[in-house]
Coordinates of C-alpha atoms in Angstrom, one line a residue:
M1 CA 96.5 60.2 75.1
K2 CA 99.6 61.7 73.7
K3 CA 100.0 63.8 76.9
P4 CA 99.3 63.5 80.6
F5 CA 95.2 65.0 81.2
R6 CA 95.0 67.5 83.8
I7 CA 92.1 67.7 85.6
P8 CA 89.9 70.6 85.0
S9 CA 90.8 73.8 87.2
V10 CA 87.4 73.7 88.5
I11 CA 87.3 70.5 89.9
A12 CA 91.1 70.2 90.8
A13 CA 90.1 73.4 93.2
A14 CA 87.1 71.4 94.5
T15 CA 86.6 72.3 97.8
A16 CA 88.3 69.7 100.2
G17 CA 86.3 70.0 103.3
A18 CA 85.5 67.1 105.8
I19 CA 85.7 63.5 104.3
L20 CA 82.7 61.5 106.2
L21 CA 83.3 57.9 106.6
A22 CA 79.9 55.7 106.6
G23 CA 79.3 51.9 106.3
C24 CA 81.5 49.3 107.8
G25 CA 84.2 51.7 108.9
G26 CA 87.3 52.8 107.5
T27 CA 90.3 54.9 107.8
A28 CA 90.1 58.1 109.4
P29 CA 89.2 61.4 107.7
G30 CA 92.6 62.5 105.5
S31 CA 94.2 59.2 106.1
T32 CA 96.4 57.9 103.3
A33 CA 96.9 54.4 104.7
A34 CA 94.8 51.3 103.0
P35 CA 93.5 49.0 105.4
A36 CA 96.4 46.4 105.7
D37 CA 93.8 43.8 105.8
S38 CA 94.0 41.7 102.3
K39 CA 90.7 41.0 102.8
S40 CA 89.3 44.4 102.8
V41 CA 87.7 46.7 100.0
T42 CA 87.7 51.0 100.2
I43 CA 85.5 52.7 98.3
Y44 CA 85.7 56.4 97.6
S45 CA 82.1 57.4 97.0
A46 CA 79.5 60.1 96.2
D47 CA 77.5 60.8 99.1
G48 CA 73.8 59.6 99.4
L49 CA 74.1 55.6 99.9
G50 CA 74.9 55.7 103.1
D51 CA 72.3 53.8 104.6
W52 CA 71.9 51.1 101.7
Y53 CA 76.1 50.7 102.0
T54 CA 75.6 49.7 105.6
K55 CA 73.1 47.0 105.0
T56 CA 74.4 45.7 101.9
F57 CA 77.8 45.8 102.7
A58 CA 77.0 43.9 105.8
G59 CA 75.3 40.9 103.6
F60 CA 78.8 40.9 101.4
T61 CA 80.9 40.7 104.5
K62 CA 78.9 37.8 106.2
D63 CA 79.2 35.9 102.6
T64 CA 82.8 36.7 101.6
G65 CA 84.7 37.6 104.9
I66 CA 85.7 40.7 103.2
K67 CA 85.3 44.2 104.7
V68 CA 84.2 47.3 103.3
N69 CA 85.4 50.6 104.1
V70 CA 83.6 53.5 102.8
V71 CA 84.8 57.0 102.5
E72 CA 81.8 59.6 101.1
A73 CA 82.2 63.1 100.0
G74 CA 81.1 65.5 97.2
S75 CA 81.2 64.0 93.5
G76 CA 84.1 65.9 92.4
E77 CA 86.0 65.5 95.6
V78 CA 86.0 61.8 95.1
V79 CA 87.9 62.1 92.0
S80 CA 90.1 64.7 93.3
R81 CA 91.3 62.8 96.3
A82 CA 91.7 60.0 94.1
E83 CA 93.7 62.0 91.7
K84 CA 96.0 63.3 94.6
E85 CA 96.6 59.7 95.7
K86 CA 97.5 58.7 92.0
S87 CA 100.9 57.7 92.9
N88 CA 100.1 55.5 95.7
P89 CA 96.4 54.4 95.5
Q90 CA 94.2 54.1 98.4
A91 CA 90.9 53.5 97.2
D92 CA 89.7 50.0 95.2
L93 CA 86.4 51.5 93.8
L94 CA 85.2 54.5 92.6
I95 CA 81.8 55.3 92.8
T96 CA 80.4 58.7 91.8
L97 CA 78.0 60.4 89.7
P98 CA 78.3 61.4 85.7
P99 CA 80.1 63.6 84.1
F100 CA 82.9 62.8 87.2
I101 CA 83.1 59.0 86.8
Q102 CA 84.1 60.0 82.8
L103 CA 86.7 62.3 84.3
A104 CA 88.2 59.6 86.6
E105 CA 88.5 57.3 83.4
K106 CA 90.1 59.9 81.3
S107 CA 92.5 61.0 84.3
G108 CA 93.7 57.5 84.1
L109 CA 92.0 56.7 87.5
L110 CA 90.5 53.7 86.2
Q111 CA 91.2 50.2 84.9
K112 CA 89.1 47.6 83.1
N113 CA 86.7 45.6 85.1
S114 CA 85.7 42.0 84.8
A115 CA 82.3 42.6 85.9
D116 CA 79.4 40.8 84.7
T117 CA 77.2 43.6 83.0
S118 CA 75.4 41.5 80.5
A119 CA 71.9 42.3 82.3
V120 CA 72.9 46.6 82.3
P121 CA 71.7 48.3 79.2
A122 CA 74.5 49.9 77.1
A123 CA 73.4 53.3 78.2
S124 CA 74.3 52.5 81.5
K125 CA 78.0 51.3 81.2
S126 CA 81.1 52.3 79.2
A127 CA 81.5 50.3 76.1
D128 CA 85.3 49.6 76.9
G129 CA 84.3 47.9 80.3
M130 CA 85.9 51.0 82.7
Y131 CA 82.8 51.5 84.5
V132 CA 79.3 50.6 85.0
S133 CA 76.0 52.0 86.9
V134 CA 75.0 50.5 90.1
V135 CA 71.9 52.8 90.9
N136 CA 70.0 54.8 88.9
N137 CA 68.8 58.1 90.1
Y138 CA 67.3 61.3 88.7
L139 CA 68.0 65.4 89.3
S140 CA 65.3 67.0 91.3
M141 CA 64.5 70.2 93.6
I142 CA 63.2 69.9 97.2
R143 CA 61.1 72.4 98.8
N144 CA 60.1 72.8 102.7
T145 CA 56.7 71.4 103.0
A146 CA 56.0 74.2 105.8
A147 CA 56.4 77.0 103.1
T148 CA 53.3 79.3 103.0
D149 CA 54.1 79.7 99.3
K150 CA 55.6 77.0 97.5
P151 CA 57.4 77.9 94.1
D152 CA 56.7 75.7 91.4
T153 CA 58.7 77.1 88.3
W154 CA 62.1 78.2 87.4
A155 CA 60.8 81.6 86.8
Q156 CA 59.1 81.8 90.4
L157 CA 62.5 81.0 92.0
L158 CA 63.7 84.3 90.6
D159 CA 60.9 86.3 93.1
P160 CA 62.6 88.7 95.4
K161 CA 60.8 87.2 98.4
Y162 CA 63.0 84.0 98.2
Q163 CA 66.2 86.1 98.8
G164 CA 68.6 84.3 101.2
K165 CA 66.1 81.4 100.7
I166 CA 67.6 79.3 97.8
Q167 CA 70.9 77.5 97.3
Y168 CA 72.0 75.1 95.0
S169 CA 75.4 73.0 95.3
T170 CA 77.9 74.2 93.2
P171 CA 78.8 73.1 89.6
G172 CA 82.0 71.6 88.7
Q173 CA 82.2 70.8 92.3
A174 CA 78.8 68.4 93.3
G175 CA 77.2 66.4 90.6
D176 CA 74.0 67.4 91.3
G177 CA 74.8 71.1 91.0
T178 CA 76.7 70.4 88.0
A179 CA 73.2 68.6 86.9
V180 CA 71.5 72.1 87.6
L181 CA 73.5 73.6 85.3
L182 CA 73.1 71.0 81.9
L183 CA 69.4 71.1 82.6
L184 CA 69.2 74.8 82.4
Q185 CA 71.7 75.0 79.2
H186 CA 69.1 72.2 78.0
V187 CA 65.8 74.3 78.3
K188 CA 67.2 77.7 78.2
G189 CA 70.3 77.4 76.0
K190 CA 73.9 78.4 77.6
D191 CA 73.4 81.9 77.2
G192 CA 69.9 81.7 78.8
A193 CA 71.1 79.3 81.4
L194 CA 73.8 81.9 82.6
S195 CA 71.4 84.9 82.4
Y196 CA 68.9 82.9 84.6
L197 CA 71.8 81.7 86.9
K198 CA 72.9 85.3 87.4
D199 CA 69.6 86.7 88.1
L200 CA 69.1 83.7 90.8
Q201 CA 72.3 84.9 92.4
K202 CA 70.4 87.6 94.3
N203 CA 68.6 85.0 95.9
N204 CA 71.2 82.2 96.3
V205 CA 72.9 81.9 99.8
G206 CA 76.1 81.0 98.2
P207 CA 78.3 78.0 97.0
S208 CA 78.2 74.5 98.3
A209 CA 80.4 71.5 97.9
S210 CA 78.0 69.0 98.9
T211 CA 74.3 68.6 98.0
G212 CA 73.6 66.4 101.3
K213 CA 74.2 69.2 103.3
L214 CA 71.6 71.3 102.1
G215 CA 68.2 69.2 102.6
P216 CA 68.6 69.6 106.5
K217 CA 68.5 73.3 105.9
V218 CA 65.3 73.2 103.8
S219 CA 63.9 70.7 106.4
K220 CA 64.5 73.1 109.1
G221 CA 63.2 76.0 107.3
E222 CA 66.5 77.9 107.0
L223 CA 65.8 77.5 103.1
T224 CA 62.7 77.2 100.9
V225 CA 64.3 75.5 97.9
A226 CA 67.6 73.5 97.3
N227 CA 68.6 71.3 94.8
S228 CA 68.7 67.3 95.2
D229 CA 68.1 64.1 93.8
V230 CA 65.4 61.7 93.7
Q231 CA 67.0 59.0 95.9
M232 CA 68.6 61.1 98.3
A233 CA 65.5 63.4 99.0
L234 CA 62.8 60.4 99.3
S235 CA 65.5 58.4 101.6
S236 CA 65.4 61.4 103.7
I237 CA 62.0 61.9 104.1
Q238 CA 61.5 58.5 104.5
A239 CA 64.3 57.7 107.2
D240 CA 64.8 61.2 108.7
K241 CA 60.9 62.3 108.4
S242 CA 62.7 65.8 106.8
A243 CA 60.0 68.3 106.2
F244 CA 60.7 68.8 102.4
E245 CA 59.0 67.4 99.2
V246 CA 60.4 66.5 95.7
F247 CA 59.4 68.7 93.0
F248 CA 60.5 69.5 89.3
P249 CA 60.4 73.0 88.1
K250 CA 58.0 74.0 85.4
N251 CA 59.7 75.3 82.2
D252 CA 58.3 78.3 80.2
D253 CA 56.2 75.7 78.3
G254 CA 55.0 74.2 80.9
S255 CA 57.1 71.0 80.8
R256 CA 59.0 69.5 83.7
V257 CA 62.5 67.9 82.6
T258 CA 65.1 66.2 84.6
L259 CA 68.3 64.2 83.5
P260 CA 69.8 60.7 85.1
L261 CA 72.2 61.1 87.9
P262 CA 73.0 57.5 88.3
Y263 CA 76.0 56.2 90.8
V264 CA 78.1 54.6 88.8
M265 CA 81.2 52.3 89.9
G266 CA 84.5 51.8 88.3
L267 CA 87.6 49.8 89.6
A268 CA 90.4 51.7 90.7
A269 CA 93.7 51.8 88.6
K270 CA 96.4 50.1 90.8
A271 CA 93.7 48.9 93.3
P272 CA 95.5 47.7 96.6
H273 CA 92.8 45.0 97.0
E274 CA 91.9 44.2 93.4
A275 CA 90.4 40.9 93.7
S276 CA 88.3 41.7 96.6
A277 CA 87.0 44.7 94.6
A278 CA 86.0 42.8 91.8
K279 CA 83.9 40.4 93.7
L280 CA 82.1 43.3 95.3
M281 CA 81.3 44.8 91.8
D282 CA 79.9 41.6 90.8
Y283 CA 78.0 40.9 94.0
L284 CA 76.3 44.6 93.7
L285 CA 74.9 43.7 90.3
T286 CA 73.6 40.3 91.4
K287 CA 69.8 40.2 91.0
P288 CA 69.1 39.8 94.7
V289 CA 71.1 43.2 95.6
Q290 CA 69.6 44.9 92.6
E291 CA 66.2 44.1 93.7
S292 CA 66.6 45.4 97.1
I293 CA 67.4 49.0 95.8
S294 CA 63.9 50.5 95.5
S295 CA 63.1 49.1 99.0
S296 CA 66.3 49.8 100.8
A297 CA 67.5 52.8 99.3
L298 CA 64.5 54.4 97.0
G299 CA 66.8 54.1 94.3
L300 CA 66.3 52.3 90.7
P301 CA 67.9 48.9 89.8
V302 CA 70.2 49.2 86.7
R303 CA 69.5 45.5 85.8
S304 CA 66.8 45.5 82.7
D305 CA 65.8 42.2 84.2
V306 CA 64.7 43.7 87.4
T307 CA 61.6 45.1 88.3
P308 CA 60.8 45.6 91.8
T309 CA 57.1 45.6 93.4
D310 CA 57.7 47.0 96.7
A311 CA 56.0 50.2 98.1
N312 CA 59.2 52.3 97.7
Y313 CA 59.2 51.7 93.8
A314 CA 55.7 52.7 93.2
A315 CA 56.2 55.7 95.0
L316 CA 59.2 56.4 92.8
Q317 CA 57.3 55.6 89.4
K318 CA 54.8 58.1 91.0
T319 CA 57.2 61.2 91.7
M320 CA 58.6 61.0 88.3
A321 CA 55.0 60.8 86.4
G322 CA 54.8 63.4 83.7
V323 CA 58.6 64.3 84.0
T324 CA 60.6 64.0 80.8
V325 CA 64.2 62.5 81.1
W326 CA 66.5 64.2 78.8
T327 CA 69.9 62.2 79.0
P328 CA 73.0 64.2 78.0
N329 CA 76.1 63.1 76.1
W330 CA 78.4 62.6 79.1
T331 CA 81.6 62.9 76.8
E332 CA 80.4 65.8 75.1
V333 CA 79.8 67.4 78.7
L334 CA 83.1 66.5 79.9
A335 CA 84.9 67.9 77.1
G336 CA 83.3 71.3 77.7
L337 CA 82.9 71.1 81.4
D338 CA 85.8 73.6 82.4
A339 CA 84.9 76.2 79.9
D340 CA 81.2 75.9 81.0
V341 CA 82.3 76.2 84.9
K342 CA 84.4 79.3 84.3
A343 CA 81.8 80.8 82.5
Y344 CA 79.4 79.8 85.1
N345 CA 81.6 81.3 87.7
S346 CA 82.1 84.7 85.7
A347 CA 78.3 85.0 85.3
T348 CA 77.5 84.2 89.2
G349 CA 80.6 85.7 90.5
Q350 CA 81.1 82.6 92.7

């Protein structure tokens, strides 16, 4: 690049809320000190895989002696935090959703990794070896199971009876929220999406930097509908007995469409524990670990040679039945993201 890339203003201004620690311990929230132990790895990750991390990293530590420290946050905040620490990196791996992983690469926050990605399809990794998907996933919506009148279409969400009962995470800050904007642009056109979201604002509770915080509100009945993703929602239903269900709103033509939202990992530039991080990347892409994703995390493997046979995998296939998957060009998405989010903010007043 001829001159340094600046994080789009809408992402740089992402709400720096409390950053939660999960997995096998870690530094305190807000700390800038990387673990002194060279036999350790620090991950900045989009939230949603905490339980799977705990189980998976326990096995990795047992096999290698390398401890894994996980800092979970919103998809945009993962990149924002790494950017703030660019002169003194604390993270070894970044795991976030598109287009934020592409933003991390463009911002110089990633370096080429040596992970064996030969079993991963080209669409699930960068051609230059800068990042690779680790868990496949899809955008979804969730609705309270006890609701007397459950909406099933995008149009129905505009009904005044849902005033104060709908919330979605903020585009430009949360990966799932950005995906909502992108999906609506796809099915309604950019102007149509802005018009729809402007109308939806009458029912929308307000901005949220984290999609994960919305699920409990739907489960308690504080909200009727919120955005989510298939992996996070089904995991919560299974593990926490959450009182909501996954659905994909019908478009005006009766079709149901979603887009992929994989968890994507990249080796951090100037990673403090680069060798240990490289080992972890290889570990996460091994067949045994990939085979555990559906049974342990209700996600989908990224390796083309892995087809799980467990009950969770069958449930995932059933959930996705009849839903068309549209895959954006994430490079183009990133190029226009700042303008798209500014237009969104202008239309909705958020």
